[in-house]
Amino acid sequence: MLAAILLSALAMTLIVGVRYLIVSGAFAWATRLRHPGLYRGLDAQMRREIRWSLASAAIYGVPAGIVAWGWQNRGWTRIYSDVSAFPLWYLPLSVLLYLAAHDTWFYWTHRWMHRPALFRVAHAVHHASRPPTAWAAMSFHPVEALTGAVVIPALVFLIPIHVAALGVVLAIMTVMGVTNHMGWEIFPRAMWRGPLGAWLITASHHQRHHEHYGCNYGLYFRVWDRLCGTDRGIGDFARAHARTARAAAPGGVPDRQP
């Protein structure tokens, strides 16, 4: 049994790591096409982001692998595979419940990570990416990675969810984690500047957190930031892109300060 659990943990670690490399790599490639030179001069930083992220993949993968083994072999969790077990309307509701719970956990642990002592010990690793790139989504100190690794495995014991809906949650988590850090806005302006953008977090909102630190702590939604007075609106990437253009000009010098 122990060997099977360890094998499941190893398999999930590989899945998380490969998923990270594929998704972050795809968006890094898209960045090179959409904004050539945006990551100019950041090769050493990106290598560091990849190393920290692959270490985080193990921290995320081990509890996920243990829970996956328990679900398949012991029925530990509330994950279900029979779509008729709950009404169809519960499928999207369960996704929303998971995202809301994850967002709440992330907001408060993220604020906690910005306390001076914890910031120096752990969260400074993530903020060392100046500016963050598509490779920075999982670039965490192990202490911070652990706070993120427990939330979804814990939720599957509490809130029923179809296995496909859980896949949707994990896909949203992965894509939003990468796109919020890649240095440009992938979503249409009508979305992030419109009524929907007033409540959803995209790169334009998270960019301001990386510029000013003490604000915009949320992951998916702006609800907690608004309730707690930590929402400072959206930033823009014009300055970052202008710096890139200056650095790319003949005789230009890279300037990577926010």
mmCIF file with all atom_site columns, N, CA, C and O in Angstrom, residues 1 5 12 24 60 62 70 92 153-154 157 163 186 194 201 214 233 238:
data_model
loop_
_atom_site.group_PDB
_atom_site.id
_atom_site.type_symbol
_atom_site.label_atom_id
_atom_site.label_alt_id
_atom_site.label_comp_id
_atom_site.label_asym_id
_atom_site.label_entity_id
_atom_site.label_seq_id
_atom_site.pdbx_PDB_ins_code
_atom_site.Cartn_x
_atom_site.Cartn_y
_atom_site.Cartn_z
_atom_site.occupancy
_atom_site.B_iso_or_equiv
_atom_site.pdbx_formal_charge
_atom_site.auth_seq_id
_atom_site.auth_comp_id
_atom_site.auth_asym_id
_atom_site.auth_atom_id
_atom_site.pdbx_PDB_model_num
ATOM 1  N N  . MET A 1 1   ? 0.821   -1.216 0.000   1.00 0.00 ? 1   MET A N  1
ATOM 2  C CA . MET A 1 1   ? 0.000   0.000  0.000   1.00 0.00 ? 1   MET A CA 1
ATOM 3  C C  . MET A 1 1   ? 0.856   1.267  0.000   1.00 0.00 ? 1   MET A C  1
ATOM 4  O O  . MET A 1 1   ? 0.595   2.207  -0.722  1.00 0.00 ? 1   MET A O  1
ATOM 5  N N  . ILE A 1 5   ? 0.948   4.379  -2.693  1.00 0.00 ? 5   ILE A N  1
ATOM 6  C CA . ILE A 1 5   ? 0.746   5.787  -2.336  1.00 0.00 ? 5   ILE A CA 1
ATOM 7  C C  . ILE A 1 5   ? 1.917   6.633  -2.821  1.00 0.00 ? 5   ILE A C  1
ATOM 8  O O  . ILE A 1 5   ? 1.733   7.716  -3.388  1.00 0.00 ? 5   ILE A O  1
ATOM 9  N N  . MET A 1 12  ? 1.672   12.271 -9.559  1.00 0.00 ? 12  MET A N  1
ATOM 10 C CA . MET A 1 12  ? 1.013   13.578 -9.521  1.00 0.00 ? 12  MET A CA 1
ATOM 11 C C  . MET A 1 12  ? 2.038   14.706 -9.553  1.00 0.00 ? 12  MET A C  1
ATOM 12 O O  . MET A 1 12  ? 1.796   15.751 -10.162 1.00 0.00 ? 12  MET A O  1
ATOM 13 N N  . SER A 1 24  ? 3.061   27.290 -18.917 1.00 0.00 ? 24  SER A N  1
ATOM 14 C CA . SER A 1 24  ? 3.920   28.471 -18.828 1.00 0.00 ? 24  SER A CA 1
ATOM 15 C C  . SER A 1 24  ? 4.753   28.631 -20.090 1.00 0.00 ? 24  SER A C  1
ATOM 16 O O  . SER A 1 24  ? 4.949   29.749 -20.584 1.00 0.00 ? 24  SER A O  1
ATOM 17 N N  . TYR A 1 60  ? 3.072   20.557 -4.332  1.00 0.00 ? 60  TYR A N  1
ATOM 18 C CA . TYR A 1 60  ? 1.676   20.448 -4.755  1.00 0.00 ? 60  TYR A CA 1
ATOM 19 C C  . TYR A 1 60  ? 1.316   18.997 -5.088  1.00 0.00 ? 60  TYR A C  1
ATOM 20 O O  . TYR A 1 60  ? 0.193   18.552 -4.829  1.00 0.00 ? 60  TYR A O  1
ATOM 21 N N  . VAL A 1 62  ? 2.566   15.957 -4.045  1.00 0.00 ? 62  VAL A N  1
ATOM 22 C CA . VAL A 1 62  ? 2.527   14.905 -3.031  1.00 0.00 ? 62  VAL A CA 1
ATOM 23 C C  . VAL A 1 62  ? 1.156   14.806 -2.356  1.00 0.00 ? 62  VAL A C  1
ATOM 24 O O  . VAL A 1 62  ? 0.549   13.722 -2.352  1.00 0.00 ? 62  VAL A O  1
ATOM 25 N N  . GLY A 1 70  ? -6.348  7.846  -2.323  1.00 0.00 ? 70  GLY A N  1
ATOM 26 C CA . GLY A 1 70  ? -7.429  7.594  -1.380  1.00 0.00 ? 70  GLY A CA 1
ATOM 27 C C  . GLY A 1 70  ? -8.798  7.623  -2.026  1.00 0.00 ? 70  GLY A C  1
ATOM 28 O O  . GLY A 1 70  ? -9.689  6.841  -1.664  1.00 0.00 ? 70  GLY A O  1
ATOM 29 N N  . PRO A 1 92  ? -21.879 23.557 -12.491 1.00 0.00 ? 92  PRO A N  1
ATOM 30 C CA . PRO A 1 92  ? -21.248 24.882 -12.471 1.00 0.00 ? 92  PRO A CA 1
ATOM 31 C C  . PRO A 1 92  ? -21.195 25.494 -11.074 1.00 0.00 ? 92  PRO A C  1
ATOM 32 O O  . PRO A 1 92  ? -20.257 26.234 -10.752 1.00 0.00 ? 92  PRO A O  1
ATOM 33 N N  . PRO A 1 153 ? -6.834  19.807 -2.110  1.00 0.00 ? 153 PRO A N  1
ATOM 34 C CA . PRO A 1 153 ? -6.985  18.511 -1.450  1.00 0.00 ? 153 PRO A CA 1
ATOM 35 C C  . PRO A 1 153 ? -7.906  18.554 -0.235  1.00 0.00 ? 153 PRO A C  1
ATOM 36 O O  . PRO A 1 153 ? -8.603  17.576 0.045   1.00 0.00 ? 153 PRO A O  1
ATOM 37 N N  . ALA A 1 154 ? -7.915  19.676 0.490   1.00 0.00 ? 154 ALA A N  1
ATOM 38 C CA . ALA A 1 154 ? -8.826  19.784 1.639   1.00 0.00 ? 154 ALA A CA 1
ATOM 39 C C  . ALA A 1 154 ? -10.274 19.935 1.179   1.00 0.00 ? 154 ALA A C  1
ATOM 40 O O  . ALA A 1 154 ? -11.193 19.334 1.755   1.00 0.00 ? 154 ALA A O  1
ATOM 41 N N  . PHE A 1 157 ? -12.608 16.921 0.394   1.00 0.00 ? 157 PHE A N  1
ATOM 42 C CA . PHE A 1 157 ? -13.193 16.200 1.522   1.00 0.00 ? 157 PHE A CA 1
ATOM 43 C C  . PHE A 1 157 ? -14.456 16.886 2.043   1.00 0.00 ? 157 PHE A C  1
ATOM 44 O O  . PHE A 1 157 ? -15.203 16.294 2.823   1.00 0.00 ? 157 PHE A O  1
ATOM 45 N N  . VAL A 1 163 ? -15.693 14.750 -11.072 1.00 0.00 ? 163 VAL A N  1
ATOM 46 C CA . VAL A 1 163 ? -14.285 14.714 -11.447 1.00 0.00 ? 163 VAL A CA 1
ATOM 47 C C  . VAL A 1 163 ? -14.000 15.650 -12.620 1.00 0.00 ? 163 VAL A C  1
ATOM 48 O O  . VAL A 1 163 ? -12.932 16.287 -12.671 1.00 0.00 ? 163 VAL A O  1
ATOM 49 N N  . ILE A 1 186 ? -4.070  39.401 -21.675 1.00 0.00 ? 186 ILE A N  1
ATOM 50 C CA . ILE A 1 186 ? -4.505  38.509 -22.744 1.00 0.00 ? 186 ILE A CA 1
ATOM 51 C C  . ILE A 1 186 ? -5.991  38.664 -23.051 1.00 0.00 ? 186 ILE A C  1
ATOM 52 O O  . ILE A 1 186 ? -6.442  38.375 -24.152 1.00 0.00 ? 186 ILE A O  1
ATOM 53 N N  . GLY A 1 194 ? -14.504 46.590 -18.337 1.00 0.00 ? 194 GLY A N  1
ATOM 54 C CA . GLY A 1 194 ? -15.946 46.667 -18.239 1.00 0.00 ? 194 GLY A CA 1
ATOM 55 C C  . GLY A 1 194 ? -16.477 46.189 -16.903 1.00 0.00 ? 194 GLY A C  1
ATOM 56 O O  . GLY A 1 194 ? -15.722 45.959 -15.955 1.00 0.00 ? 194 GLY A O  1
ATOM 57 N N  . ILE A 1 201 ? -10.398 39.110 -11.540 1.00 0.00 ? 201 ILE A N  1
ATOM 58 C CA . ILE A 1 201 ? -8.986  39.489 -11.561 1.00 0.00 ? 201 ILE A CA 1
ATOM 59 C C  . ILE A 1 201 ? -8.343  38.967 -12.837 1.00 0.00 ? 201 ILE A C  1
ATOM 60 O O  . ILE A 1 201 ? -8.481  37.788 -13.189 1.00 0.00 ? 201 ILE A O  1
ATOM 61 N N  . GLY A 1 214 ? 1.285   46.242 -1.352  1.00 0.00 ? 214 GLY A N  1
ATOM 62 C CA . GLY A 1 214 ? 0.283   46.249 -0.290  1.00 0.00 ? 214 GLY A CA 1
ATOM 63 C C  . GLY A 1 214 ? -1.148  46.377 -0.766  1.00 0.00 ? 214 GLY A C  1
ATOM 64 O O  . GLY A 1 214 ? -1.943  47.083 -0.121  1.00 0.00 ? 214 GLY A O  1
ATOM 65 N N  . GLY A 1 233 ? -7.505  49.096 -7.775  1.00 0.00 ? 233 GLY A N  1
ATOM 66 C CA . GLY A 1 233 ? -7.828  49.210 -9.185  1.00 0.00 ? 233 GLY A CA 1
ATOM 67 C C  . GLY A 1 233 ? -6.861  48.446 -10.061 1.00 0.00 ? 233 GLY A C  1
ATOM 68 O O  . GLY A 1 233 ? -6.112  47.588 -9.597  1.00 0.00 ? 233 GLY A O  1
ATOM 69 N N  . ALA A 1 238 ? 1.726   49.873 -19.962 1.00 0.00 ? 238 ALA A N  1
ATOM 70 C CA . ALA A 1 238 ? 2.345   50.818 -20.889 1.00 0.00 ? 238 ALA A CA 1
ATOM 71 C C  . ALA A 1 238 ? 3.775   51.141 -20.478 1.00 0.00 ? 238 ALA A C  1
ATOM 72 O O  . ALA A 1 238 ? 4.684   51.190 -21.310 1.00 0.00 ? 238 ALA A O  1
#
